[in-house]
Short mmCIF file of C-alpha atoms and ligand atoms in Angstrom, two decimals:
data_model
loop_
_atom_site.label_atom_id
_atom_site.label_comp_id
_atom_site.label_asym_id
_atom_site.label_seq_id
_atom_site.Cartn_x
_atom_site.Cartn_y
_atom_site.Cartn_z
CA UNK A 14 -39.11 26.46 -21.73
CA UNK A 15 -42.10 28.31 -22.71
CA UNK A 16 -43.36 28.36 -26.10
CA UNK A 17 -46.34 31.21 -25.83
CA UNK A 18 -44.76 34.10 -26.13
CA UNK A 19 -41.76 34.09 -28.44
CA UNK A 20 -40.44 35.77 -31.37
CA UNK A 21 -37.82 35.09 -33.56
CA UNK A 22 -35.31 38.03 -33.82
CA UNK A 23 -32.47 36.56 -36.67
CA UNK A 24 -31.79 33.51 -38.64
CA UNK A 25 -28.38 32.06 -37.99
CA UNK A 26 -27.03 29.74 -40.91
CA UNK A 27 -31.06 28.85 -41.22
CA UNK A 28 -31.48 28.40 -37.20
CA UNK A 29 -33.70 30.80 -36.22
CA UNK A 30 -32.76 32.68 -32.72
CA UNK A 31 -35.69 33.96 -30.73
CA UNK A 32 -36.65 35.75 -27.54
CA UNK A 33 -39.25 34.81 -25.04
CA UNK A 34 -41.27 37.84 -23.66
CA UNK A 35 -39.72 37.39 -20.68
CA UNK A 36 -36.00 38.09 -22.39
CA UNK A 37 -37.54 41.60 -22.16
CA UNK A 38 -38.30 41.70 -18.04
CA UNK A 39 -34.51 40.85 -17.87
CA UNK A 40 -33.05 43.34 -20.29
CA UNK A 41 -35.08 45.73 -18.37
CA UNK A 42 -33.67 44.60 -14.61
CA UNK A 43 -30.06 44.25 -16.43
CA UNK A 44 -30.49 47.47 -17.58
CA UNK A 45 -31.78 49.44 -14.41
CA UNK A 46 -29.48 47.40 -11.61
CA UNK A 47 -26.18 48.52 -13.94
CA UNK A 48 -26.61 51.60 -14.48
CA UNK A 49 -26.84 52.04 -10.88
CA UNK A 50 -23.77 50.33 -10.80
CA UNK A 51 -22.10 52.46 -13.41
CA UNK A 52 -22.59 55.03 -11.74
CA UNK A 53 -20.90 53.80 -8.42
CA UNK A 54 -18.00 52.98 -10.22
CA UNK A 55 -17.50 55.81 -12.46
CA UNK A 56 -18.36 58.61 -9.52
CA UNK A 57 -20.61 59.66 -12.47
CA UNK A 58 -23.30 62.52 -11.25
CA UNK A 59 -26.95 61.50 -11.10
CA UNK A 60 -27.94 63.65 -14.48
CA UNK A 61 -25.23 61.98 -16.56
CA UNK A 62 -26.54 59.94 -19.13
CA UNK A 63 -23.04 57.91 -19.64
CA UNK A 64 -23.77 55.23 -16.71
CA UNK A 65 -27.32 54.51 -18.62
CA UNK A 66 -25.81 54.06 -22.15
CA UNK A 67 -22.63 51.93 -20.61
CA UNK A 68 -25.64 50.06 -19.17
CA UNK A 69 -27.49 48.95 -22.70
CA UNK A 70 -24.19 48.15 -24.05
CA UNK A 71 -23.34 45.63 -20.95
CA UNK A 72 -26.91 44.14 -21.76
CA UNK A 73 -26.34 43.37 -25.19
CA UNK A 74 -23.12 42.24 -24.73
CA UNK A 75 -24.37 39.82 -22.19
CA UNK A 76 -27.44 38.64 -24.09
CA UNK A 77 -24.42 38.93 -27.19
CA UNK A 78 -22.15 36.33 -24.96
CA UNK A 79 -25.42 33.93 -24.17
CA UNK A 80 -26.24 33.59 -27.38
CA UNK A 81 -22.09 32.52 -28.61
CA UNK A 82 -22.75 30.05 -25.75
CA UNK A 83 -25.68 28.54 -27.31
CA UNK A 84 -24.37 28.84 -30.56
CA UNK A 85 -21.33 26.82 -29.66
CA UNK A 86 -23.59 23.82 -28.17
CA UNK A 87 -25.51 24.08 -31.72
CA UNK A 88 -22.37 24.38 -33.62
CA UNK A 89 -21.18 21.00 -32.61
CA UNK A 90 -24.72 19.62 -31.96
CA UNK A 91 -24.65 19.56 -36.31
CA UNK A 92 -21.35 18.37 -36.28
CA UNK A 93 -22.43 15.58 -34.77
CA UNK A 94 -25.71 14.97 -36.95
CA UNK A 95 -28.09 16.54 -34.83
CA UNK A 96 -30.39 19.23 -36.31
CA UNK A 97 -31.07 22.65 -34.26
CA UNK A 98 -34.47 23.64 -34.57
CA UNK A 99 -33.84 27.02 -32.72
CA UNK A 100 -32.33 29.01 -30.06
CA UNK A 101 -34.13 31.07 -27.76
CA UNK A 102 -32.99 33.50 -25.02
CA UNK A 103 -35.45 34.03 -22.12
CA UNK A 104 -35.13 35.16 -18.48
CA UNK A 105 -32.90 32.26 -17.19
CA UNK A 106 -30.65 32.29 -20.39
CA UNK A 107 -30.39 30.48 -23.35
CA UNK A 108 -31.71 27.60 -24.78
CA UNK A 109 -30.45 25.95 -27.92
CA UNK A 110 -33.13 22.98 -28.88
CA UNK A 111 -31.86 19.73 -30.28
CA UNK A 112 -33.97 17.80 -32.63
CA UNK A 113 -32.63 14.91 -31.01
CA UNK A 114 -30.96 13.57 -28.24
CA UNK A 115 -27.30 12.28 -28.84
CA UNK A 116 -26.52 8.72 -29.79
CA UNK A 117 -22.86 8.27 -28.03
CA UNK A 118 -21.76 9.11 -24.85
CA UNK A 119 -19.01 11.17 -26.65
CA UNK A 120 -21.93 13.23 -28.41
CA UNK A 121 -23.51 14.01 -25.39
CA UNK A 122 -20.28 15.31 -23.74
CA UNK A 123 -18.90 17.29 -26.62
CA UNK A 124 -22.25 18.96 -27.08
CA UNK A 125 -22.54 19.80 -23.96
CA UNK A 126 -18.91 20.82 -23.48
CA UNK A 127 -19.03 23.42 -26.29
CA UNK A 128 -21.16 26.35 -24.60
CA UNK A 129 -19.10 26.32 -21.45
CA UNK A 130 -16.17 26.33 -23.83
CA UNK A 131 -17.12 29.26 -25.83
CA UNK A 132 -18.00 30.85 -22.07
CA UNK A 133 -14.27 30.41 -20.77
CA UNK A 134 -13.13 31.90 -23.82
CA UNK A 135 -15.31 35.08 -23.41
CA UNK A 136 -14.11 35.38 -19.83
CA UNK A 137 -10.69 34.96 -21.29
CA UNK A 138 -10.80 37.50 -23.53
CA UNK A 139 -11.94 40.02 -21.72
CA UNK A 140 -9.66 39.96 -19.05
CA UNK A 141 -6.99 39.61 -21.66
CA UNK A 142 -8.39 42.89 -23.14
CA UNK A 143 -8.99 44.68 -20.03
CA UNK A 144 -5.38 43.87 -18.69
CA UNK A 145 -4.16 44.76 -22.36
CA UNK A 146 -6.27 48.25 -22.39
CA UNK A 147 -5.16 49.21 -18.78
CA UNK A 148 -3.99 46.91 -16.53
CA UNK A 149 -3.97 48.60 -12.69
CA UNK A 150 -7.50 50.16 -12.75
CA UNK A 151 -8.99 47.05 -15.28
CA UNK A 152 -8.51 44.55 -11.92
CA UNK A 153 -9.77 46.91 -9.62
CA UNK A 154 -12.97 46.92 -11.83
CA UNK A 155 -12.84 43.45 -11.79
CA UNK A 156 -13.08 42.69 -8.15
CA UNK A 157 -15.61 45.15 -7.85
CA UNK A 158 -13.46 47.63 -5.96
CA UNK A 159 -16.01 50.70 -5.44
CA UNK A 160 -13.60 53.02 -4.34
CA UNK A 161 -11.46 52.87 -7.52
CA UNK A 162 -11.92 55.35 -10.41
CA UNK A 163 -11.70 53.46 -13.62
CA UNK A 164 -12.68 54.19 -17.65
CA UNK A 165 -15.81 53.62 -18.79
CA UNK A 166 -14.52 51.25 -21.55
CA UNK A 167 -12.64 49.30 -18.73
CA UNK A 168 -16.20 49.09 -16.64
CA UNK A 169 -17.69 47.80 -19.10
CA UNK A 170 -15.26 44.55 -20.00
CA UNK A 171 -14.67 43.95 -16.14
CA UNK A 172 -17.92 43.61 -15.96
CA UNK A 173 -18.54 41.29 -18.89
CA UNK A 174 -15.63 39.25 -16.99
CA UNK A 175 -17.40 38.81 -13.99
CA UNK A 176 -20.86 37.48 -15.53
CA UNK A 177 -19.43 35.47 -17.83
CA UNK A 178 -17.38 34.16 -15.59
CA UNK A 179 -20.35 33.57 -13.09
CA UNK A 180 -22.51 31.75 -16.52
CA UNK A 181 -19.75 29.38 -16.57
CA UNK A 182 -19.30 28.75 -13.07
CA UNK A 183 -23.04 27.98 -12.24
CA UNK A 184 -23.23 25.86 -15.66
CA UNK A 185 -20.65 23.68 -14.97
CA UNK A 186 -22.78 22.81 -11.81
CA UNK A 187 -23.36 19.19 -11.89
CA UNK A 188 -26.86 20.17 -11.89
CA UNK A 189 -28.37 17.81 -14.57
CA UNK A 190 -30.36 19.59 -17.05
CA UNK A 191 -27.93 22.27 -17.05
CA UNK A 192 -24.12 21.95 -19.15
CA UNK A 193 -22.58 20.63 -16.23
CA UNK A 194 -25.14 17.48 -15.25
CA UNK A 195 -24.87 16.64 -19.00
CA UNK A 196 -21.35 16.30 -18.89
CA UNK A 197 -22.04 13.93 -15.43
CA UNK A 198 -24.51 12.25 -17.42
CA UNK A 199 -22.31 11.21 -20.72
CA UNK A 200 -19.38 10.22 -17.92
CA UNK A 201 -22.06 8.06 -16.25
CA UNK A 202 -23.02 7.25 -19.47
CA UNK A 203 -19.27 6.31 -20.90
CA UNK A 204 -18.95 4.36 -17.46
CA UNK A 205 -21.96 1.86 -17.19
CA UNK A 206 -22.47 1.83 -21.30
CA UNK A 207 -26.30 2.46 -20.54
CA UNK A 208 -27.86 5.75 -21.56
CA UNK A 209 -30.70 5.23 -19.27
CA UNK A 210 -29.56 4.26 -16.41
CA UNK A 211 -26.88 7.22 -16.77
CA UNK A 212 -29.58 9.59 -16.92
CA UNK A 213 -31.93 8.68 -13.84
CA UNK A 214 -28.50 9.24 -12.03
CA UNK A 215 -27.50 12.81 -13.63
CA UNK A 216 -31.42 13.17 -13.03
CA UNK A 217 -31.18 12.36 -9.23
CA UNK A 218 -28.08 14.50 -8.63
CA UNK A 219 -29.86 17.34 -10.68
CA UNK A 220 -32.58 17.45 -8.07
CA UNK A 221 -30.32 16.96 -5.59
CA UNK A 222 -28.81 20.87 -6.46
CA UNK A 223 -32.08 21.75 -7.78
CA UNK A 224 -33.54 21.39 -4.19
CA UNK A 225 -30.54 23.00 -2.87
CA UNK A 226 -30.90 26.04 -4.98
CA UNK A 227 -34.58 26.36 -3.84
CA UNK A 228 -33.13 26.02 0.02
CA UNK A 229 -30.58 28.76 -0.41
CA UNK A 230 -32.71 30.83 -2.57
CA UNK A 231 -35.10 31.01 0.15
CA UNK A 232 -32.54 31.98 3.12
CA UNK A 233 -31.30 34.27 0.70
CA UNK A 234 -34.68 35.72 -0.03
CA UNK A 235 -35.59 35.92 3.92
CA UNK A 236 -32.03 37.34 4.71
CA UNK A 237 -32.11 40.19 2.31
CA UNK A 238 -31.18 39.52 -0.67
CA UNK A 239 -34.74 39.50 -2.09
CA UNK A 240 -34.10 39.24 -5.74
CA UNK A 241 -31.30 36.76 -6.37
CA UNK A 242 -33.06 34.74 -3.95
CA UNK A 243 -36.20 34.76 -5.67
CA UNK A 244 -34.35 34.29 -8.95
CA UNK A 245 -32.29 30.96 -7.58
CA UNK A 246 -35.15 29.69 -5.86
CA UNK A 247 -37.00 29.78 -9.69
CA UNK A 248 -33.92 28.16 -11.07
CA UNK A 249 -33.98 25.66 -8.62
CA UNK A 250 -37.73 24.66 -8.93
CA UNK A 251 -37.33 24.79 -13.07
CA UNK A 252 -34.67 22.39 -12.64
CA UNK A 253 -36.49 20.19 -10.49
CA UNK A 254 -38.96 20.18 -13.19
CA UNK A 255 -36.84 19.25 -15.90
CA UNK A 256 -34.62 16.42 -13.94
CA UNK A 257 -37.62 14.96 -12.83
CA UNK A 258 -39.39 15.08 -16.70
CA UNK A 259 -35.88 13.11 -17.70
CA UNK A 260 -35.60 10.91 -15.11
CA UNK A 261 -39.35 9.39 -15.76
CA UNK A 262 -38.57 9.21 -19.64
CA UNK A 263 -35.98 6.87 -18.87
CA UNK A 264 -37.76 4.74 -16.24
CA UNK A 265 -40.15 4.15 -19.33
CA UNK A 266 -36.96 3.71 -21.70
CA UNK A 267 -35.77 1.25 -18.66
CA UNK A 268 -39.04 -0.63 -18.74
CA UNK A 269 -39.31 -0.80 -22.68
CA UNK A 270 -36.21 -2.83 -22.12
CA UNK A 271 -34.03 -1.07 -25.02
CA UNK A 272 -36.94 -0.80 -27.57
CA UNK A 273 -35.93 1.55 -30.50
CA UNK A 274 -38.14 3.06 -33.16
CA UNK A 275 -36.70 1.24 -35.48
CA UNK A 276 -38.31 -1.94 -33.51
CA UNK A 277 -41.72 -0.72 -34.12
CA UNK A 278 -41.78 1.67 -37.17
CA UNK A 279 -43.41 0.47 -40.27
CA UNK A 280 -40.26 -0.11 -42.04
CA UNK A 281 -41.75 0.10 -45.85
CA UNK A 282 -43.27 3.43 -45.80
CA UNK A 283 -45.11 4.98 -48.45
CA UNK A 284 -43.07 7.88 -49.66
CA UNK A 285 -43.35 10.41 -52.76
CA UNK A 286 -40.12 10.66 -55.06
CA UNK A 287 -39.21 14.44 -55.34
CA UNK A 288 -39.42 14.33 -58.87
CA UNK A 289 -43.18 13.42 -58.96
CA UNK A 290 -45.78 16.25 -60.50
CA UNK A 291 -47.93 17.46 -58.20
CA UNK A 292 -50.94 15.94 -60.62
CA UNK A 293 -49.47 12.55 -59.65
CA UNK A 294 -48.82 13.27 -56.03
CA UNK A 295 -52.42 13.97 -55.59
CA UNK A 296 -53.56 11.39 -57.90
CA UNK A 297 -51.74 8.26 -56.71
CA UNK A 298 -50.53 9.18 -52.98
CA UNK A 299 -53.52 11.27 -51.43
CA UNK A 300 -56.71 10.23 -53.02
CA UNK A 301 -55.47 6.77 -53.05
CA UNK A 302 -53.87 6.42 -49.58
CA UNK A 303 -55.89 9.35 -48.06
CA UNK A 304 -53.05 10.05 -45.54
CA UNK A 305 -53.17 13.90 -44.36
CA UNK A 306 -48.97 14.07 -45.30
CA UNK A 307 -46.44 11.90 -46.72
CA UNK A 308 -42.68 11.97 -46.65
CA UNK A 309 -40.64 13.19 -49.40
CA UNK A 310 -37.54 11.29 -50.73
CA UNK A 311 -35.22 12.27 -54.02
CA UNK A 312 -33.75 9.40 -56.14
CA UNK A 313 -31.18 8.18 -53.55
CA UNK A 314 -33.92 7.32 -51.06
CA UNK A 315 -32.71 10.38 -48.80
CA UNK A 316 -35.62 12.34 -47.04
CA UNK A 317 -35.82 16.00 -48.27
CA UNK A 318 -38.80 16.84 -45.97
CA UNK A 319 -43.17 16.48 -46.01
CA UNK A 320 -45.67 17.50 -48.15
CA UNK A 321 -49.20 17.78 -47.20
CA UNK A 322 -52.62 17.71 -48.93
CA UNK A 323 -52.70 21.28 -47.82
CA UNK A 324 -49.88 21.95 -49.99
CA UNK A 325 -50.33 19.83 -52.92
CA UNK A 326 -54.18 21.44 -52.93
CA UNK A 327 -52.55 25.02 -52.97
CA UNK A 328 -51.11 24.66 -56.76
CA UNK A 329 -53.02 26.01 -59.24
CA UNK A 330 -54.87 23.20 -61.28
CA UNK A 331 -53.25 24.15 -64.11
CA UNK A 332 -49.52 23.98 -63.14
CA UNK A 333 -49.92 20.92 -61.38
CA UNK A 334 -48.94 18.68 -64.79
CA UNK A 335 -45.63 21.11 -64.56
CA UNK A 336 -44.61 21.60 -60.72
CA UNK A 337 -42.99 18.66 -58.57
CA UNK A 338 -43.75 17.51 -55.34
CA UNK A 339 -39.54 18.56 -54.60
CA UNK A 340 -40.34 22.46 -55.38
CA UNK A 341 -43.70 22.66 -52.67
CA UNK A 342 -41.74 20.48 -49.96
CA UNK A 343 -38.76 22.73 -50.54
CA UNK A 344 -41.11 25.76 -49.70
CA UNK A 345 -41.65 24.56 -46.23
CA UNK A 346 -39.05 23.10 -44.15
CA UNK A 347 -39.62 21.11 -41.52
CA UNK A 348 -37.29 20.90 -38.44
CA UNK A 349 -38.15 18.67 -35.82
CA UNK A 350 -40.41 16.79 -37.27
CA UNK A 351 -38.12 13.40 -37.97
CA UNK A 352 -36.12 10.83 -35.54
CA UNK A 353 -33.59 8.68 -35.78
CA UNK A 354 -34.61 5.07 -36.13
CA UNK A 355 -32.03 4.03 -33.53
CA UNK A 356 -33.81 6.40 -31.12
CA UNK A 357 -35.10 4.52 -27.85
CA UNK A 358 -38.95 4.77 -28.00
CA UNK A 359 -39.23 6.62 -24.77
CA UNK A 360 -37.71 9.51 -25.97
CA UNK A 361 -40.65 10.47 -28.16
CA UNK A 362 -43.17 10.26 -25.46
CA UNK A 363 -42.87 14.14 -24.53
CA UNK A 364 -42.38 15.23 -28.76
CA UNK A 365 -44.81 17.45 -29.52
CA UNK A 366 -45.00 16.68 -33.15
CA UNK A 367 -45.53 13.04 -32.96
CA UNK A 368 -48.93 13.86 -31.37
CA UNK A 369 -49.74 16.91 -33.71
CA UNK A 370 -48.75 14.63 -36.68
CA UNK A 371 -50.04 11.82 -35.76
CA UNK A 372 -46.69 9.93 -36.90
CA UNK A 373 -42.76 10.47 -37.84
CA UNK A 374 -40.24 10.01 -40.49
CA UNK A 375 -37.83 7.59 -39.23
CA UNK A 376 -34.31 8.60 -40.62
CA UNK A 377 -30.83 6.18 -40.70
CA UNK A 378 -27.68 7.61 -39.89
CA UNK A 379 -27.46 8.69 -43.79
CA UNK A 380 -30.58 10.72 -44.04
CA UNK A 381 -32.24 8.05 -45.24
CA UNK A 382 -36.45 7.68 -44.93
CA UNK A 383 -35.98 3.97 -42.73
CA UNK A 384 -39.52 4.33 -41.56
CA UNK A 385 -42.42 5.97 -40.54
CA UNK A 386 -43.09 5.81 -36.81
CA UNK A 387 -46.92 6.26 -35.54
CA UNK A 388 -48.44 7.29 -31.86
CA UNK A 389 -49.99 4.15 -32.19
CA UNK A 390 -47.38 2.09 -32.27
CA UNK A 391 -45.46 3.87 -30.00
CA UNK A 392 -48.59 3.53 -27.28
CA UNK A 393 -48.72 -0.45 -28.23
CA UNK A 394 -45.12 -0.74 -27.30
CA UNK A 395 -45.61 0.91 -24.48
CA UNK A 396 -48.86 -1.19 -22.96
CA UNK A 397 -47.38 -4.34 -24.10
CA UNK A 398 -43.88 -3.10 -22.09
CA UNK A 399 -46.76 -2.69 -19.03
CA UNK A 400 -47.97 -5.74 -18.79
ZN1 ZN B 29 -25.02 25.60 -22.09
#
């Protein structure tokens, strides 16, 4: 998933949902290729403007049903103590990013459950409305039947039925990253109680169909069907990409021989109550320890976020006797940039923010600063685990 190129369009219950530039190319295909299509179905006449505007709508609705999908993976991703630290929709989809990865097999499959869930109720729905609205012509939509003459409000919720019901199909694909290899994944997982092992098999049969996709994408693209063959065969090689990325994390997991962060953290972590001025912050935290950021906790030892010198510098001298370190870390939240101390220390080889920070809160089930986790450690472990 790239990061380059991405905006963020709306804040949902404080996750922010963005688009990658490449959302855009799609809308525009989505757009073109249906109101083509529209116009097919509704024997429309090449200067009407009704196929093009039934066209947007399908887009939007489609991009609309995506993002419900991702939203229900997110949904229960926080029900089950897992932060969201966005959602993006880009040219294969959506993506909803979890802070971390899930502690139970049950987790896992829940989680991953959810978006195909919200999917089958979409489809649902809109062949319950269709066949509601107008039955006879609503299934001739449906299947696509070119030589049937059908509403325009009809065309447009047969053909929501059909994608979404092709979204849920393809996702359910044991195809390991997507829904479907995560489900085969927390069964492997439930099954052999080992989360690594569990995923270097979901991993294996992911490039299994990966490699497949490529195949028929290919014969597709030579026979034809240019596009969707071009598209699949992309799928297929992202996929690849991904399974293999997963697959390797675990080896490492395998060979760290269950190491957790909690194993290596430093487990006494120097950490500035919330209610502390920023005079005192600055005073007896940065000068003193001359760390570039340092966790925040309130009174109950539960992490509210980090402040750094950067911050603490930006108050006016004056007002620093007067402000607390609880209002400037409250100014800039921080998702992402924690782990769970029961996390296996393999996982946080690819995080991004353990190398830009240098280090990582380490948080108990609670919330609770257990630790602060640093690269260095984390690259100890993992040369001592080599030899
Ligand atoms: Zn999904």
């Amino acid at each position: 998933m790239p990061e380059r190129g991405r905006f963020t369009l709306l804040t949902i219950r404080g996750i922010p949902v963005g688009v990658d530039w490449s959302w855009f190319l799609v809308l525009f295909l989505i757009i073109w290729l249906l109101s083509g299509f529209y116009r097919d179905v509704l024997g429309a006449g090449q200067d009407s403007i009704e196929p093009y505007l039934l066209a947007v709508v399908s887009a939007f609705a489609f991009f609309g049903s995506i993002l419900l999908h991702e939203l229900g993976h997110a949904v229960i991703a926080l029900r089950n103590r897992i932060g969201i630290s966005q959602i993006t929709l880009w040219m294969f989809g959506g993506v909803a990013a979890l802070d971390r990865e899930p502690d139970s097999a049950g987790a896992e499959f829940r989680i991953a459950a959810a978006g195909p869930a919200v999917t089958l109720l979409i489809t649902a729905a809109c062949l319950g409305a269709g066949a509601l609205i107008d039955g006879g012509s609503f299934w001739d939509g449906a299947s696509f039947d070119e030589t049937a003459t059908i509403s325009t409000g009809v065309a447009v919720i047969a053909w929501l039925a059909n994608i979404n019901a092709v979204i849920l199909v393809f996702n359910l694909l044991p195809a390991f990253p997507l829904d479907g290899g995560r489900i085969a994944r927390a069964i492997a997982w439930r099954v052999s109680g080992n989360r690594d092992r569990a995923t270097i098999f979901a991993a294996r049969l992911g490039q299994g169909f990966a490699y497949a996709f490529i195949a028929i994408g290919i014969l597709l693209a030579l026979t034809g069907s240019l596009f969707s063959g071009v598209w699949l065969a992309l799928i297929g090689w992202m996929l690849a990409g991904s399974a293999r990325e997963s697959a390797n994390r675990s080896r490492v997991n395998t060979r760290l021989g269950g190491l957790r962060v909690a194993d290596v953290m430093d487990a006494e972590p120097v950490a500035i109550p919330a209610a502390a001025t920023v005079a005192r912050a600055l005073d007896e935290y940065f000068l003193r320890y001359r760390f570039p950021w340092f966790p925040v906790v309130d009174a109950g030892g539960r992490f509210l976020g980090l402040v750094n010198r950067g911050a603490a510098d930006a108050v006016p001298e004056l007002d620093r006797a007067s402000h607390t370190v609880g209002e400037i870390v409250a100014a800039d939240g921080s998702p992402g940039q924690t782990v769970s101390s029961e996390e296996p220390l393999g996982e946080l080889l690819a995080n991004v923010e353990l190398r830009r920070l240098g280090g990582l809160p380490a948080l108990d089930a609670d919330g609770r600063l257990a630790g602060i986790v640093t690269v260095e450690q984390v690259g100890r472990a993992l040369r001592d685990a080599a030899a």
